[in-house]
Short mmCIF file of C-alpha atoms in Angstrom, two decimals:
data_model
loop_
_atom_site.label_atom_id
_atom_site.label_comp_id
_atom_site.label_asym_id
_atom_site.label_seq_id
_atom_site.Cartn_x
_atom_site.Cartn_y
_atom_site.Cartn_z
CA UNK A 174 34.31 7.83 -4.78
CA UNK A 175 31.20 6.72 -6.33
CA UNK A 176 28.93 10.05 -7.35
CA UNK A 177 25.61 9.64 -7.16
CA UNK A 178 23.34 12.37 -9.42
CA UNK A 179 19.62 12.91 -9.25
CA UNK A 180 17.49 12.02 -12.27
CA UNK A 181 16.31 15.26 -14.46
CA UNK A 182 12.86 15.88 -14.18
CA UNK A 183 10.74 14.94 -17.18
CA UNK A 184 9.55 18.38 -17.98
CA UNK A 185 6.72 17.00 -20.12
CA UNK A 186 5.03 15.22 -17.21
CA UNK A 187 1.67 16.44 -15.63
CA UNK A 188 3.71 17.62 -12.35
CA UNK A 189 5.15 20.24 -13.76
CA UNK A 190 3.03 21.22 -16.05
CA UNK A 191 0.38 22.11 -13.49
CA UNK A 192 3.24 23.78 -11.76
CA UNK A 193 4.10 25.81 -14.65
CA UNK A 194 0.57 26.61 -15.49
CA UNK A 195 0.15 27.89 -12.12
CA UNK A 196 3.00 30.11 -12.11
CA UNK A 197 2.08 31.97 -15.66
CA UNK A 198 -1.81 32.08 -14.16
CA UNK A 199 -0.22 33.44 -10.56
CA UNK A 200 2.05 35.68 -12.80
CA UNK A 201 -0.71 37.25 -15.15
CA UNK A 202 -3.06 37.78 -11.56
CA UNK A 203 -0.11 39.53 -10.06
CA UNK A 204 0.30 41.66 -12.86
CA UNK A 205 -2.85 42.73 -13.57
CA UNK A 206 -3.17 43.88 -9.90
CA UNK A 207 -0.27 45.87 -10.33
CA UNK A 208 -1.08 47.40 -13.25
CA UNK A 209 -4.68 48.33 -11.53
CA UNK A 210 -2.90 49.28 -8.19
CA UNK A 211 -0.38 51.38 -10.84
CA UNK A 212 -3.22 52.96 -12.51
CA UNK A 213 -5.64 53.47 -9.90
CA UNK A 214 -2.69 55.73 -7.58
CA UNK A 215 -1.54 57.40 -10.69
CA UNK A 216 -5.26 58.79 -11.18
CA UNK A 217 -5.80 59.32 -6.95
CA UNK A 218 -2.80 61.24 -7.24
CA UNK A 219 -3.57 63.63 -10.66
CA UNK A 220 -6.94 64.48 -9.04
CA UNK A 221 -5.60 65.28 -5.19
CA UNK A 222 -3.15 67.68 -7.29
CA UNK A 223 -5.56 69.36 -8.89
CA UNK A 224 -7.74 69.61 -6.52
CA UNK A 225 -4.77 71.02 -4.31
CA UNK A 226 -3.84 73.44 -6.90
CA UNK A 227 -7.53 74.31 -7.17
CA UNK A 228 -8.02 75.04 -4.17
CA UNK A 229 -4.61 76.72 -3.64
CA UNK A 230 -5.32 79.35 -6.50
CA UNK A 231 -8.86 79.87 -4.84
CA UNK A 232 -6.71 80.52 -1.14
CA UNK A 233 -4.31 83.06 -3.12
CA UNK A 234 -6.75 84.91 -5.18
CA UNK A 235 -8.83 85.70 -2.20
CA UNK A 236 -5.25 87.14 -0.44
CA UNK A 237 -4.22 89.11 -3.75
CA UNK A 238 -7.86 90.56 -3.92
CA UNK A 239 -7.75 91.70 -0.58
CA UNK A 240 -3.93 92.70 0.57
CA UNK A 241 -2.62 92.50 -3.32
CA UNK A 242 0.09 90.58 -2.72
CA UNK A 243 1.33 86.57 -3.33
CA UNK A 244 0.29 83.72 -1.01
CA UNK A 245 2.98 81.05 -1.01
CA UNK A 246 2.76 79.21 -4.24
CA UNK A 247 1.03 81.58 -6.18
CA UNK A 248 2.24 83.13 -9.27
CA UNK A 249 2.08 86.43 -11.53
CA UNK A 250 2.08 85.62 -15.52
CA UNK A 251 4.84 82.31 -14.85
CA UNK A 252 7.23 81.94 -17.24
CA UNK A 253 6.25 77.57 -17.27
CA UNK A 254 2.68 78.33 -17.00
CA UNK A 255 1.60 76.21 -19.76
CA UNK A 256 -0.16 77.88 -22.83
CA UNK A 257 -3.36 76.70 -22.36
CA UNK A 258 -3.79 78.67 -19.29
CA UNK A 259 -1.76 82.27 -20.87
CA UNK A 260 -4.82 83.80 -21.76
CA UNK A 261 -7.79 82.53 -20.01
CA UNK A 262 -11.20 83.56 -21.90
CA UNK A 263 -13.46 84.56 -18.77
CA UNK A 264 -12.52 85.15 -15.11
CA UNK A 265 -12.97 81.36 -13.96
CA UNK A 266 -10.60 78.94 -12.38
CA UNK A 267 -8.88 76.53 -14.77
CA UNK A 268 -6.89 73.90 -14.12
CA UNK A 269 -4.15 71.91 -16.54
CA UNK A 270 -1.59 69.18 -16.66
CA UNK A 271 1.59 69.59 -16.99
CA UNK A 272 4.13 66.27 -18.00
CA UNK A 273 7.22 68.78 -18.58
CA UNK A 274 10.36 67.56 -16.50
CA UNK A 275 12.69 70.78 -16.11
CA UNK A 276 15.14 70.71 -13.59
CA UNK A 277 14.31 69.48 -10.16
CA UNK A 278 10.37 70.05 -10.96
CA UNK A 279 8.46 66.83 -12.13
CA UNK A 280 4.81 66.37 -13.68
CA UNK A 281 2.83 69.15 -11.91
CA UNK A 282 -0.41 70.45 -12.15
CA UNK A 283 -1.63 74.03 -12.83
CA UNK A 284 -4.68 76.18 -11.48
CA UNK A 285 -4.81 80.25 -12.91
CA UNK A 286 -7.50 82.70 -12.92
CA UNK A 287 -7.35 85.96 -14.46
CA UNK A 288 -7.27 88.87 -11.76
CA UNK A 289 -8.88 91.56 -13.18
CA UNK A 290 -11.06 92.30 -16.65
CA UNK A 291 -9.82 91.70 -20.09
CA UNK A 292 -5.55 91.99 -20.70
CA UNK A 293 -5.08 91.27 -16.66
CA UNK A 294 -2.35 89.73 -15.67
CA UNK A 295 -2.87 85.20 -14.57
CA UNK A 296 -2.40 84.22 -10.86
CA UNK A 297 -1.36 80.98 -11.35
CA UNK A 298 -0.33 78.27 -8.48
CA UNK A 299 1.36 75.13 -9.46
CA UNK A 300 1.51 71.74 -7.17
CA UNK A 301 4.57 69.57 -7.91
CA UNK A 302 3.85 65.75 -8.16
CA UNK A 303 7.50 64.55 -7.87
CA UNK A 304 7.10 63.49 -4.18
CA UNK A 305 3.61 61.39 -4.75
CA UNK A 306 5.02 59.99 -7.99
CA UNK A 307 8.67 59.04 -5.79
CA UNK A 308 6.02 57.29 -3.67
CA UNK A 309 4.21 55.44 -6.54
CA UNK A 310 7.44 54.24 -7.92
CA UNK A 311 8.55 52.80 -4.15
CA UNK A 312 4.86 51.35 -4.18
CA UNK A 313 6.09 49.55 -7.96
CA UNK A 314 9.09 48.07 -6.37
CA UNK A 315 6.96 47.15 -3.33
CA UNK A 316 4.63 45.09 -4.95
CA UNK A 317 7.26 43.41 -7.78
CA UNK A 318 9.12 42.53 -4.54
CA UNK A 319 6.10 41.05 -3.41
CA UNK A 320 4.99 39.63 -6.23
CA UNK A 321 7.94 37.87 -6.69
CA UNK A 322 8.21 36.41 -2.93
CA UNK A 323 4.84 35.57 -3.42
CA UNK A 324 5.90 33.66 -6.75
CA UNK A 325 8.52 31.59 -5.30
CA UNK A 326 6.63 30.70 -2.75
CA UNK A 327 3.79 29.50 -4.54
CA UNK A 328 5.63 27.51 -7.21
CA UNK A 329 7.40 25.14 -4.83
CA UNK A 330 3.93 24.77 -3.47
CA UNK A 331 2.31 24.32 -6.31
CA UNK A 332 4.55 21.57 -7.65
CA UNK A 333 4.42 19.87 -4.51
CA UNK A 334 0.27 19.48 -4.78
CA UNK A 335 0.85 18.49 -8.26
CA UNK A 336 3.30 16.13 -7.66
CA UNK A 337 0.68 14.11 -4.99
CA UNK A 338 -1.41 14.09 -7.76
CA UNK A 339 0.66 12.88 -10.54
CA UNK A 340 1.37 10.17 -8.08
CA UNK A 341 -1.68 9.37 -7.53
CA UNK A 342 -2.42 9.58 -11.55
CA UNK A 343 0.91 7.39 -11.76
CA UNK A 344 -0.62 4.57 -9.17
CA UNK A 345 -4.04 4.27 -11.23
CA UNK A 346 -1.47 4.14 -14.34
CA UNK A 347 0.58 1.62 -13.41
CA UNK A 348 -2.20 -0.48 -12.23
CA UNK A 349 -3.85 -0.04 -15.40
CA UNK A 350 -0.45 -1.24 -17.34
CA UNK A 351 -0.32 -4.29 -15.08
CA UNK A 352 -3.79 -5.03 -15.59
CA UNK A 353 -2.80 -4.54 -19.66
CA UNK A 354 0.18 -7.07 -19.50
CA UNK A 355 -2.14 -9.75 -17.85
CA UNK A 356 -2.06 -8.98 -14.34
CA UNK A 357 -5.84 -9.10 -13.33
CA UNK A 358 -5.22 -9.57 -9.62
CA UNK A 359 -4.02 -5.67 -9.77
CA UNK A 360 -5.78 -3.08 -8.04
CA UNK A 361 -5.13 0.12 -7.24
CA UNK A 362 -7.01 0.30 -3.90
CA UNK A 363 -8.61 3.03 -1.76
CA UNK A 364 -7.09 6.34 -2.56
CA UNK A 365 -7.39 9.30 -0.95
CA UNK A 366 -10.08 12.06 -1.59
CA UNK A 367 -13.51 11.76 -3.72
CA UNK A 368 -12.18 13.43 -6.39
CA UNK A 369 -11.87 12.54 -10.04
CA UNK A 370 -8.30 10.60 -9.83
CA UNK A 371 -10.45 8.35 -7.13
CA UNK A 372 -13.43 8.00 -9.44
CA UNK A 373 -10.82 6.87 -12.44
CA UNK A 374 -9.19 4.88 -9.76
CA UNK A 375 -12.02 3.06 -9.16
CA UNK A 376 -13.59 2.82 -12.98
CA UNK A 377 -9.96 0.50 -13.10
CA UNK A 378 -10.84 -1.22 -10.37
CA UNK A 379 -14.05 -2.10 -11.04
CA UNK A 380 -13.10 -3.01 -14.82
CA UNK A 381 -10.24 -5.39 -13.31
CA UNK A 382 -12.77 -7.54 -11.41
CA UNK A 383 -14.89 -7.77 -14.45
CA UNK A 384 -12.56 -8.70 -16.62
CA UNK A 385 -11.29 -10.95 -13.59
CA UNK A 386 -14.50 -12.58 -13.46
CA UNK A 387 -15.18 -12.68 -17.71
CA UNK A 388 -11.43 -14.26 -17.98
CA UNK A 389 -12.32 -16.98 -15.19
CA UNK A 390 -15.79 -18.21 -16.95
CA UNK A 391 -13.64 -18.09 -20.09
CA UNK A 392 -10.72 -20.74 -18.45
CA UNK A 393 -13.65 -22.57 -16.50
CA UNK A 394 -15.82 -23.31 -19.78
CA UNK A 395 -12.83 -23.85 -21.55
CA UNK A 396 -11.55 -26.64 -18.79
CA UNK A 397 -15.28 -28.31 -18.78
CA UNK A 398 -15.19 -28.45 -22.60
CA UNK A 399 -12.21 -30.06 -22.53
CA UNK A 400 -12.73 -32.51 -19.88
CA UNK A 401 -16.28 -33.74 -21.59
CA UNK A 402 -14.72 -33.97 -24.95
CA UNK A 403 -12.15 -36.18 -23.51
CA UNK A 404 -14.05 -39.08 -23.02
CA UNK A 405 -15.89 -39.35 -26.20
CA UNK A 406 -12.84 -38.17 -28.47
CA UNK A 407 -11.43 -41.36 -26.29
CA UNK A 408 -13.76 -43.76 -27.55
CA UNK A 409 -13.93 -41.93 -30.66
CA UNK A 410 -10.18 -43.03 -31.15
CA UNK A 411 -10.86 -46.68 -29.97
CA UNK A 412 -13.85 -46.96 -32.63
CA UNK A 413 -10.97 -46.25 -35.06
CA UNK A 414 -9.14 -48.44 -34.30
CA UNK A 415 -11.48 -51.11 -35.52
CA UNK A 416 -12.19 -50.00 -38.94
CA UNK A 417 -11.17 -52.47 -42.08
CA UNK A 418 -7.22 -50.74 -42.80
CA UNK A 419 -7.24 -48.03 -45.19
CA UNK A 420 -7.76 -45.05 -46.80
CA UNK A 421 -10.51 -43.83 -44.96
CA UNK A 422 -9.60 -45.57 -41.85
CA UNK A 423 -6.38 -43.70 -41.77
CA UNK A 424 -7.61 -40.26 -42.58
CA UNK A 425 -10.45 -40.80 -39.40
CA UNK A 426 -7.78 -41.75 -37.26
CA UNK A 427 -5.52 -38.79 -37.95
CA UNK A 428 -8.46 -36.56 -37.56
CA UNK A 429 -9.39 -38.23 -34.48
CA UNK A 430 -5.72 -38.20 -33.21
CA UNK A 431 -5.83 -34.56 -33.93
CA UNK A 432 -9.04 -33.77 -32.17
CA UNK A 433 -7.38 -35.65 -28.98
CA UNK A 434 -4.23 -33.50 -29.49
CA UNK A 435 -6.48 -30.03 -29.41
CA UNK A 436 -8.11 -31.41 -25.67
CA UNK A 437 -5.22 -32.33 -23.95
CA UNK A 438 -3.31 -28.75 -25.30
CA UNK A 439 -6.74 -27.17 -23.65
CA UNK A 440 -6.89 -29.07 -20.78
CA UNK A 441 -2.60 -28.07 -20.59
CA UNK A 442 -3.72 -24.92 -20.90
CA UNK A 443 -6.73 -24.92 -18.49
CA UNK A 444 -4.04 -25.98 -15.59
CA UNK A 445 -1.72 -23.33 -16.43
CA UNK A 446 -4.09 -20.57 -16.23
CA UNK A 447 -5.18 -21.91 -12.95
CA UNK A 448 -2.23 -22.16 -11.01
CA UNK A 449 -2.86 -25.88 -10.79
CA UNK A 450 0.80 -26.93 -12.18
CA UNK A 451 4.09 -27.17 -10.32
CA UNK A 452 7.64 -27.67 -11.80
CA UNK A 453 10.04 -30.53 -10.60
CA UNK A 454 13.47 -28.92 -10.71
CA UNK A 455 16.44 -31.47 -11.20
CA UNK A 456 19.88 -31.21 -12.20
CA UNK A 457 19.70 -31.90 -15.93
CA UNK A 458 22.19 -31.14 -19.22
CA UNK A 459 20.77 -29.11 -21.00
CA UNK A 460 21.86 -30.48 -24.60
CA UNK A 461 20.76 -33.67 -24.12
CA UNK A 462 17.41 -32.98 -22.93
CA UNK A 463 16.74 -30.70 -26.17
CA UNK A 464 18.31 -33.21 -28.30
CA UNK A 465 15.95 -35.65 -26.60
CA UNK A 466 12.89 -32.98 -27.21
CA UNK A 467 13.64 -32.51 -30.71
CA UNK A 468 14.26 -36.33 -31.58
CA UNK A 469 10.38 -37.07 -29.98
CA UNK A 470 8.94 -34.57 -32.73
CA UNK A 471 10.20 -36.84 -35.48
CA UNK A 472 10.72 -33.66 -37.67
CA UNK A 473 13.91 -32.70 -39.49
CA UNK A 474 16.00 -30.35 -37.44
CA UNK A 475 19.83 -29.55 -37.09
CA UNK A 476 20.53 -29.27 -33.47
CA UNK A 477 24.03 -27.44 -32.18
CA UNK A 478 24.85 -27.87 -28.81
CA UNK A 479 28.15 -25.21 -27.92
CA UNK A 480 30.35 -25.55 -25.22
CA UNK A 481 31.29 -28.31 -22.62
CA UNK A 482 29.03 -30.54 -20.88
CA UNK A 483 30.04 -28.92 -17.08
CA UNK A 484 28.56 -25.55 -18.81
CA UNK A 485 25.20 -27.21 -20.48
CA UNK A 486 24.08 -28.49 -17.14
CA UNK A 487 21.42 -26.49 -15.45
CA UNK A 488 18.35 -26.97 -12.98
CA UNK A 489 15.07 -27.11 -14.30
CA UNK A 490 11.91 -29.14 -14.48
CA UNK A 491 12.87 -31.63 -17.83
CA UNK A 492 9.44 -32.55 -18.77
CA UNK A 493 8.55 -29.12 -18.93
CA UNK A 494 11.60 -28.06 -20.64
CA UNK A 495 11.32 -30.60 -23.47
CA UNK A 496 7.03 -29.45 -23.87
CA UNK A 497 8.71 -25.98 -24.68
CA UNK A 498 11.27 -27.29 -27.30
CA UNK A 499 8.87 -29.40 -28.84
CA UNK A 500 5.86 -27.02 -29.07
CA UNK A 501 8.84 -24.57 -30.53
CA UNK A 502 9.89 -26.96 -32.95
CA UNK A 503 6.59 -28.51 -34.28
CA UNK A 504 5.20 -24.54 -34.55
CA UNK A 505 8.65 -23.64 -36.73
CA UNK A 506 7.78 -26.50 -39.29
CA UNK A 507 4.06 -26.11 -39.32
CA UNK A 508 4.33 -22.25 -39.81
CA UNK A 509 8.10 -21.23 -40.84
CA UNK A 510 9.83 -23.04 -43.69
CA UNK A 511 12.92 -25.29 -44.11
CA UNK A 512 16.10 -25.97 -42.93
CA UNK A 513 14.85 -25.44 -38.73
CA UNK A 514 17.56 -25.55 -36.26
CA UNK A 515 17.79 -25.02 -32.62
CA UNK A 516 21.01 -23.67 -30.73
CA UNK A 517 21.65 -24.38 -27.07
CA UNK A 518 24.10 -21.95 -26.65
CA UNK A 519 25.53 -19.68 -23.14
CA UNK A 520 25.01 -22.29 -21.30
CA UNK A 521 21.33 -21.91 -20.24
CA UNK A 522 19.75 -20.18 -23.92
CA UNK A 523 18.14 -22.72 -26.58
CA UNK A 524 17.23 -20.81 -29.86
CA UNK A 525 14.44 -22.16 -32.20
CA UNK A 526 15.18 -20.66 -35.49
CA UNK A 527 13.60 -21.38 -39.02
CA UNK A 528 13.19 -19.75 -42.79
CA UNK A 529 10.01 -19.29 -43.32
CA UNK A 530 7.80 -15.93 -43.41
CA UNK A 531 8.27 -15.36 -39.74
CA UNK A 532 6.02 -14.30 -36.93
CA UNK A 533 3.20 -11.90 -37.85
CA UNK A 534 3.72 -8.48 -36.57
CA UNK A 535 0.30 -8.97 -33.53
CA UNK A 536 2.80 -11.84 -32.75
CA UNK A 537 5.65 -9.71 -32.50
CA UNK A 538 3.31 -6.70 -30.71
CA UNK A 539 0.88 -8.42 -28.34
CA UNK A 540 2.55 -12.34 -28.24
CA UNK A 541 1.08 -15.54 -28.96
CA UNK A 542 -3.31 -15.59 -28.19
CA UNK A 543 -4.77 -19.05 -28.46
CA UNK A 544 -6.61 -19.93 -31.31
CA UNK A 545 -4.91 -16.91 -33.48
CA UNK A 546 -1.63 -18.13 -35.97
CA UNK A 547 -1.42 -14.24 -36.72
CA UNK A 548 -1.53 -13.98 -40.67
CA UNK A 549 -2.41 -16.74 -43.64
CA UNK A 550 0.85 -17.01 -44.89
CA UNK A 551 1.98 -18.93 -41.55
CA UNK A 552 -0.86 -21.80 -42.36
CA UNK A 553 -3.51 -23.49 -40.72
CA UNK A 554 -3.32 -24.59 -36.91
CA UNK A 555 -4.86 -23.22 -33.29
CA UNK A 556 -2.38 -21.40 -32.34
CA UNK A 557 -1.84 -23.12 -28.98
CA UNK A 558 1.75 -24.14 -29.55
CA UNK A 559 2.80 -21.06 -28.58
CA UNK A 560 0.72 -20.17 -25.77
CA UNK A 561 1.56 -23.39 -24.32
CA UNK A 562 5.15 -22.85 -24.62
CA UNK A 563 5.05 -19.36 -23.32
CA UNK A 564 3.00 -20.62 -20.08
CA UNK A 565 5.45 -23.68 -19.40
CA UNK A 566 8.46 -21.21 -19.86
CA UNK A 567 6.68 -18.49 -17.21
CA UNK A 568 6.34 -21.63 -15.23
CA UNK A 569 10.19 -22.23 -14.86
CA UNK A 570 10.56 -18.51 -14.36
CA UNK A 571 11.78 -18.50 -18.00
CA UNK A 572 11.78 -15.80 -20.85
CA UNK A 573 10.53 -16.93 -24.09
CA UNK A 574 11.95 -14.02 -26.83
CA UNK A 575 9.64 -13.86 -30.20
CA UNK A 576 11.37 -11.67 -33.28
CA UNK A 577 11.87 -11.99 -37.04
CA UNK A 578 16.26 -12.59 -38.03
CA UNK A 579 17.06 -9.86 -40.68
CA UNK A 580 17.20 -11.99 -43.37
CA UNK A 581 14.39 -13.81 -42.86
CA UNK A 582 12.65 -16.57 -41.07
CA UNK A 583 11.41 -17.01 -36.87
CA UNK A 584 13.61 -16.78 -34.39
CA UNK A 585 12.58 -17.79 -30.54
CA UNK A 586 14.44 -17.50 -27.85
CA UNK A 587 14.45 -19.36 -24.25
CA UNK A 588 16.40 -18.04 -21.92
CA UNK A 589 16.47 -20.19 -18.42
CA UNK A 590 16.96 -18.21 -15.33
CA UNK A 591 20.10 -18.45 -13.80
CA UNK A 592 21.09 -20.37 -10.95
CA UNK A 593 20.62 -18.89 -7.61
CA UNK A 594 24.02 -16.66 -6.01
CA UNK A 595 26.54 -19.99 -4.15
CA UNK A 596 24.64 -22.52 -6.12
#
């Protein structure tokens, strides 16, 4: 039985901690209004008590002047009459705290008067507290309890609303990545509200379609330049052709040759970006078609092709295939260094491998940019090799791996998709 587990939340994203800055801001509010609901009672119920026991003592001294005897309450020299109020200096009412706990009796509060001139005995009357402060303890209890319902009701709330808006957030993010890894038909669309995450929402959106537009007058010009240089770099190469042989003749025509090689890799490159090109898949083995590629280039390589043929056979578009190789190989001996060798290995992997400096860390970071070679140590060139090769291989739905072997020298990787599930 196959257990299936939910994913731990990421603590650290925005969700939660909107959700956990509302529950320490709903916390400290619910606090603070029980502290003031704490306070406020407390006070409301010192003053009723001494305004009962004021006017309690003023009830009973008006019965002992009259009938000399106690009203209910009230008090002759008390032995907890606190000592503040022993020996009162005039004949007035006073009144007096009392936080003592003795017995059953709580907090209380005192009212005496002297009865008669100096040495007199103190009428005293004391109000117990204990049942108003029982009642300001329940209210404590009451409004934790409800403090704390409130609390767990808001949080799941709370991370619900900020989990539509990481979402949201998350939808203007990804959109943004996709735009990043070259993606410039990504948008993120109408979202909901005219709040800030739509206003950022739209900023991407509008940047997209200008950098949309910028990139498409960048491949048009490039594709016009190309096509009017082709012509003249034609006749350019036909002129050469009938210098007197020599020196000079042959360093124009290699220029020349050169300058023809830079249009058509533009113009390769101009069809690619537009969509224009379209693979012809066939049935083809694999080694022979990179032995093939590597043979055209004329350069020095050491090819190993591993396993049997049945294995090395695969469906792709050749011609495309061997433009990859080639561009691979020709950029590993212009750039890397001696002895390069390419590996067709698993079947459907070639590996382009040579011992030179190896690929510049932008390279390695952002991937091959046309008309960048990265660093000075990999020498001169346009750095359309690379690009080429990376397009072709996105083409036949490819991946084309860029890193630097441990001990030294570029190592790239082509990795052809694998055939379709029954093929």
């Amino acid at each position: 039985m196959r257990v299936f587990r939910r994913p731990r939340p990421d603590l650290s994203s925005l969700r939660w901690k909107i959700a956990a800055l509302a529950a320490v801001t709903a916390f400290l509010v619910v606090a603070a209004v029980g502290v003031l609901v704490h306070v406020w009672t407390a006070d409301d119920i010192r003053y009723r008590a001494e305004a009962q026991a004021f006017n309690g003592l003023y009830s009973a001294m008006d019965t002992y002047r009259r009938t000399k005897t106690l009203a209910d309450g009230a008090e002759l020299d008390p032995a907890g009459l606190p000592l503040v109020l022993r020996h009162p200096v005039d004949g007035k009412r006073h009144t007096a705290y009392d936080g003592r706990v003795e017995g059953n009796a709580g907090p209380s509060f005192w009212a005496a008067q002297r009865v008669d001139g100096p040495g007199s005995r103190v009428l005293a009357v004391q109000v117990n507290m204990s049942p108003e402060l029982h009642t300001l303890r329940q209210l404590d209890v009451t409004m934790a309890a409800a403090s704390l319902v409130a609390l767990a009701a808001a949080v799941p709330l709370t991370v619900y609303g900020a989990g539509l808006l990481a979402r949201r957030l998350r939808r203007v993010s990804e959109t943004a990545g996709r735009i990043s890894a070259g993606d410039l038909d990504a948008r993120t669309g109408p979202t909901k509200g005219r709040d800030e995450v739509a206003e950022i929402a739209a900023t991407v959106d509008r940047m997209a379609d200008g950098l949309s537009q910028l990139l498409r007058t960048e491949r048009q010009f490039t594709a016009d330049v190309a096509h009017e240089l082709r012509t003249p770099v034609g006749g350019l190469l036909a002129a050469a052709d009938l210098l007197p042989a020599g020196e000079t003749e042959d360093l124009l025509r290699a220029r020349v040759r050169d300058l023809r090689g830079l249009v058509e890799d533009l113009l390769e490159i101009s069809r690619l970006d537009a969509g224009a090109e379209r693979p012809v898949p066939a049935r083809v083995p694999l080694g022979a078609v990179v032995s093939e590629a590597v043979a055209r280039t004329g350069l020095r390589v050491e090819v190993t092709v591993a396993g049997t043929e049945a294995d090395r056979t695969v469906e792709t578009d050749p011609r495309r295939l061997e433009r990859i190789v080639s561009n691979l190989v020709v950029n590993a001996h212009r750039h890397g260094g001696s002895p390069v060798e390419v590996t067709v290995e698993g079947g459907r992997t070639v590996v382009v491998r040579d011992h030179g400096p190896g690929f510049p860390a932008d390279v390695l970071l952002h991937g091959p940019r046309r008309f960048q070679t990265g660093a000075t140590e990999r020498g001169t060139g346009h750095g359309l090799g690379l690009t080429i090769a990376l397009g072709q291989a996105r083409l036949l739905g490819a991946e084309l791996h860029l890193e630097n072997a441990p001990d030294g020298g570029a190592v790239a990787t082509l990795r052809l998709p694998a055939p379709p599930s029954g093929a």
